[in-house]
Short mmCIF file of C-alpha atoms and ligand atoms in Angstrom, two decimals:
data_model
loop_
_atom_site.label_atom_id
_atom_site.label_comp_id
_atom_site.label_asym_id
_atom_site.label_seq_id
_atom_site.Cartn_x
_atom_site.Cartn_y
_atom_site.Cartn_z
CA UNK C 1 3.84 17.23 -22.69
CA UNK C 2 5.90 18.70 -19.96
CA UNK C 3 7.37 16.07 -17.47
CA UNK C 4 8.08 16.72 -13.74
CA UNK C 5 10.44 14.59 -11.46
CA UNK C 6 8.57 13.96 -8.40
CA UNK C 7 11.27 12.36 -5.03
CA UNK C 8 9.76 10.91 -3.01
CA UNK C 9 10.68 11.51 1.16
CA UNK C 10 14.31 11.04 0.64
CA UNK C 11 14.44 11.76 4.75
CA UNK C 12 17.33 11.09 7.09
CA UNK C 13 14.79 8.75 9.13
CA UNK C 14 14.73 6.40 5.74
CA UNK C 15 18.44 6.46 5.29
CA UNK C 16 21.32 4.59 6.74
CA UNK C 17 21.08 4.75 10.41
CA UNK C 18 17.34 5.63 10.52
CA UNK C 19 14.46 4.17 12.71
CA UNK C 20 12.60 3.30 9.47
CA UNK C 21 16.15 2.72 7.32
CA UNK C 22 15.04 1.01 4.26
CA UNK C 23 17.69 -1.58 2.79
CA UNK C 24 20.29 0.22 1.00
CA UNK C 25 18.13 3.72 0.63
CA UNK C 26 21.62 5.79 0.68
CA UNK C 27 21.88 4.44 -3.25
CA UNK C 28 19.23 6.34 -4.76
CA UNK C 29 20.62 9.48 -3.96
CA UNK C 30 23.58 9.82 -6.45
CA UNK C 31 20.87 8.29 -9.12
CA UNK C 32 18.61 10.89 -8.21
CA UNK C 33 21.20 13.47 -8.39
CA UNK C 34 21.70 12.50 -11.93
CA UNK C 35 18.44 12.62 -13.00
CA UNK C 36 17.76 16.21 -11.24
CA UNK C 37 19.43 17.80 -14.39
CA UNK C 38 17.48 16.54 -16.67
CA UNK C 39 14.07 18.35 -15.38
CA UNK C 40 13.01 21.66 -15.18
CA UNK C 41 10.21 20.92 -12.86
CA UNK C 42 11.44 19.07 -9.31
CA UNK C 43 8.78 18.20 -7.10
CA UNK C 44 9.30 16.72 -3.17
CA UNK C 45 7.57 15.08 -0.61
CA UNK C 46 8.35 14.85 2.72
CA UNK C 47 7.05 12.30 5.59
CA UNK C 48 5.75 14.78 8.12
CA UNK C 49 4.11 13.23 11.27
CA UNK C 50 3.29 15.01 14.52
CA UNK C 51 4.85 13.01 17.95
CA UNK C 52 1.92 10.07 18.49
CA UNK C 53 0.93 10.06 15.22
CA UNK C 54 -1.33 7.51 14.50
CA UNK C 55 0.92 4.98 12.08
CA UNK C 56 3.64 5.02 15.17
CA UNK C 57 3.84 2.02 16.85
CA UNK C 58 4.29 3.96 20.34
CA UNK C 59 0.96 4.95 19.57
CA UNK C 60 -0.74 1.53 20.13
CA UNK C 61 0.63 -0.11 23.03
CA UNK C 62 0.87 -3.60 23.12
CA UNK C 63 2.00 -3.61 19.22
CA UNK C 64 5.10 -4.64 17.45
CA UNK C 65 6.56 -2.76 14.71
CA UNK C 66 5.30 -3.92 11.37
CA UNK C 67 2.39 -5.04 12.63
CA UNK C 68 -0.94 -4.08 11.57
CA UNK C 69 -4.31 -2.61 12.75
CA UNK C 70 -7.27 -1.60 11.05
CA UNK C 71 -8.21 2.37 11.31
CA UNK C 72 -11.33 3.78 10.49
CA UNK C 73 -9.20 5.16 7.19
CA UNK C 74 -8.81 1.12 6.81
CA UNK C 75 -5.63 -1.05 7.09
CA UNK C 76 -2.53 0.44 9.20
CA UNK C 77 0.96 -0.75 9.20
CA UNK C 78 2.48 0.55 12.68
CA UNK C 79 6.07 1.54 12.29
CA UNK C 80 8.86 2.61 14.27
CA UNK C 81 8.44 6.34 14.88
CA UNK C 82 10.06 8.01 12.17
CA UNK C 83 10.09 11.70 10.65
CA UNK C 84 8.69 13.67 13.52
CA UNK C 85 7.94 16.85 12.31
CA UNK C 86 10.76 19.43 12.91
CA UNK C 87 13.24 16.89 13.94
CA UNK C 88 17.05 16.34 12.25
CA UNK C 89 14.97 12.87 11.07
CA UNK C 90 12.72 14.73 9.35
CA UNK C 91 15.66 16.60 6.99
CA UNK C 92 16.18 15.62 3.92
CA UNK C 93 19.61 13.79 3.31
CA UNK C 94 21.58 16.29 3.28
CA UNK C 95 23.38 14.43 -0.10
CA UNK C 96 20.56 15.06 -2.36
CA UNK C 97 21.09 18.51 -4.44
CA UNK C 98 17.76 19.93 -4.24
CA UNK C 99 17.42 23.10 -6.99
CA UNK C 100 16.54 25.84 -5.17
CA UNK C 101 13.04 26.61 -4.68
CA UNK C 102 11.68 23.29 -5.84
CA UNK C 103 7.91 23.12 -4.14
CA UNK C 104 7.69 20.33 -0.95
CA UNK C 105 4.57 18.67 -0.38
CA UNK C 106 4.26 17.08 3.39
CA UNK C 107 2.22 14.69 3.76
CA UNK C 108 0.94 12.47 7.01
CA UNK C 109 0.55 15.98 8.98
CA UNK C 110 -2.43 15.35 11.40
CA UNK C 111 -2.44 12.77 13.93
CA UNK C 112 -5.16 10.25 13.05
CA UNK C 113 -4.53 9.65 9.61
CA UNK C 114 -1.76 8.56 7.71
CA UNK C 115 -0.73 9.32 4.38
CA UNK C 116 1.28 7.46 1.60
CA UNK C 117 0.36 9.26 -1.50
CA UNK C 118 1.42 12.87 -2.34
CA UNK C 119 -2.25 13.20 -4.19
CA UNK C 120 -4.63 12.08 -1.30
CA UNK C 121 -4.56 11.16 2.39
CA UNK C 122 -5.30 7.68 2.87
CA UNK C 123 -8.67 8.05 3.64
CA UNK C 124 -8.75 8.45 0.08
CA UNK C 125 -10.42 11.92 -0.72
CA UNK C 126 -8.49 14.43 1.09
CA UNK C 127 -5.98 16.19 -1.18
CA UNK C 128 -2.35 16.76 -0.35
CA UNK C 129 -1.39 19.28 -2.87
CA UNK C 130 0.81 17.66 -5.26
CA UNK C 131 -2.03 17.81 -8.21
CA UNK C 132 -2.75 21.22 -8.29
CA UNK C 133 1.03 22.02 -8.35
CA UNK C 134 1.43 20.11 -10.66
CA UNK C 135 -1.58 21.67 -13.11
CA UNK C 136 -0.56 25.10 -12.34
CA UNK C 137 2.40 24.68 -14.35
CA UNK C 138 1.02 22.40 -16.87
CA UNK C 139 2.45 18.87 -15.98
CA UNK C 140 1.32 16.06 -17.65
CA UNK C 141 3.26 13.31 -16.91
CA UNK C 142 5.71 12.81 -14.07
CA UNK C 143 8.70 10.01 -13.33
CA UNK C 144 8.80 9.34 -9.74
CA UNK C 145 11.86 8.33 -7.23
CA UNK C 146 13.09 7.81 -3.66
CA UNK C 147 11.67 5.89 -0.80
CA UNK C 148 9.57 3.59 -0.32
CA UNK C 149 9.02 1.81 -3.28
CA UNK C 150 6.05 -0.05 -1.55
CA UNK C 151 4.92 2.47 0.33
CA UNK C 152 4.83 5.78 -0.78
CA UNK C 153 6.43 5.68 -4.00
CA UNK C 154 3.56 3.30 -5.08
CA UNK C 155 0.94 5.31 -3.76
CA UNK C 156 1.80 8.44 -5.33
CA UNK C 157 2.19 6.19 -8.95
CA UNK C 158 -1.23 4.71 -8.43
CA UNK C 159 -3.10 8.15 -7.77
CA UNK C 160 -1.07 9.66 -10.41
CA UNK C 161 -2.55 7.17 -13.14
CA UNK C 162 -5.97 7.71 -11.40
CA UNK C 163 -5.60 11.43 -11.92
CA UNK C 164 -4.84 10.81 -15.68
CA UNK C 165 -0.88 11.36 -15.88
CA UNK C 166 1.95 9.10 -17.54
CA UNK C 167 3.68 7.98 -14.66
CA UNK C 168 7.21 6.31 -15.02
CA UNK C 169 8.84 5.16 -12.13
CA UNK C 170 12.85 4.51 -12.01
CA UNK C 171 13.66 1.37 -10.52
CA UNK C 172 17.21 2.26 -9.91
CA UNK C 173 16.51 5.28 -8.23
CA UNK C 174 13.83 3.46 -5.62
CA UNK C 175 14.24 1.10 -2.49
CA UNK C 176 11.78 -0.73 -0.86
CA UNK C 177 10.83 -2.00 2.70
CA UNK C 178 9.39 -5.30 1.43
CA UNK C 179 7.68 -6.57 4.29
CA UNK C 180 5.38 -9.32 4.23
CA UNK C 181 5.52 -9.56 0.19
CA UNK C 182 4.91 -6.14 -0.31
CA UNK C 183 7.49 -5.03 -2.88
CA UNK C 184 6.90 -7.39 -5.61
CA UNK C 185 3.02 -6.77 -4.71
CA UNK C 186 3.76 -2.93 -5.75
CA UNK C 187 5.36 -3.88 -9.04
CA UNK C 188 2.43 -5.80 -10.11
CA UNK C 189 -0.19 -2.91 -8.71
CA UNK C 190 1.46 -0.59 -10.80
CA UNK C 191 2.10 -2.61 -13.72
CA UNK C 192 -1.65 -3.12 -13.45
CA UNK C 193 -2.71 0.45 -13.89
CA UNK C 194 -0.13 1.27 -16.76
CA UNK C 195 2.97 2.86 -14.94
CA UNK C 196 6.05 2.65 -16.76
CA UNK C 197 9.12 0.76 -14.90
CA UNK C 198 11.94 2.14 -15.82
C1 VGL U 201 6.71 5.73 4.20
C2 VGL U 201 6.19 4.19 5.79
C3 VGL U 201 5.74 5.18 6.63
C4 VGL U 201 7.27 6.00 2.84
C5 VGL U 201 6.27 6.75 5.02
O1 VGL U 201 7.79 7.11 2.61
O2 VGL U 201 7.18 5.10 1.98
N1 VGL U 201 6.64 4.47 4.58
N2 VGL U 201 5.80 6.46 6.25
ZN1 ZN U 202 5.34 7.99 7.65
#
């Protein structure tokens, strides 16, 4: 079975310094730069949000970051505007050695809907991308890094193992947001479903 390393919006916004910085998300990139080599097939996300997207907290007035709402798509975390689409935020660090002409999927493009996974929006149905990339060149199984472990890391996992692929996740190559509970929340989801920690 071929396997596929799939990072996951390793984005300046995410990194030290970053409206949305996740705790200590500058230390997956020299893991992830070791594990690049061993994979012939590199796949990317990339948090891509129009300004006033609808998971920005500017966006609902009267809201605190890291607060939440409910959207017609169902439960919304608001966050601090982050990875506005064409903006230095939106780059990805520029430490991480990408191979040339590894595929990007961006996800969380239109304005009313957000988007965690790299397989479906998060109203559930709509496709991204990632799984017909991925069957065009025969993937079966894929090991997933980068940022957030919570967040989008763990949504991509989950739909992956929906989808039918062996899913492995590296724990040293992840961070997390963790907020209210919801790191050790995304370990036990995906231990649930059958994706590998490693
Ligand atoms: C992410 C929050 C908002 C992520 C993206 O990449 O995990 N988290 N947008
Ligand atoms: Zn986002």
């Amino acid at each position: 079975m071929k396997t596929a390393l799939v990072i996951i919006d390793v984005q300046n916004d995410f990194c030290f310094g970053g409206p949305l910085a996740v705790p200590d998300a500058d230390a997956v990139i020299p893991v992830i730069n070791d594990l690049i080599g061993g994979f012939h097939h590199v796949f990317l996300t990339q948090d891509w949000h129009p300004r006033g997207h609808v998971s920005f907290v500017s966006s609902h007035p009267g809201h605190v970051p890291f607060s939440r709402v409910t959207l017609p798509a169902g439960e919304q975390v608001l966050w601090p505007d982050h990875c506005v689409e064409n903006t230095p935020g939106a780059e990805f660090h520029s430490a991480l050695k990408i191979p040339f002409g590894s595929p990007v999927v961006r996800k969380g493009t239109r304005r009313d809907i957000d988007s965690y996974s790299a397989f479906l929006e998060n109203d559930r149905k709509t496709p991204i991308g990632l799984d017909d990339l991925l069957r065009e060149v025969g993937v079966g199984g894929i090991v997933v890094a980068g940022l957030a472990t919570d967040f989008c890391v763990l949504h991509t996992a989950l739909d992956a193992r929906s989808l039918g692929y062996d899913v492995t996740v590296v724990e040293a190559a992840c961070r997390g947001i963790d907020t209210g509970g919801s790191l050790a929340a995304a370990w036990k989801q995906m231990a649930d479903v059958g994706v590998r920690r490693a």
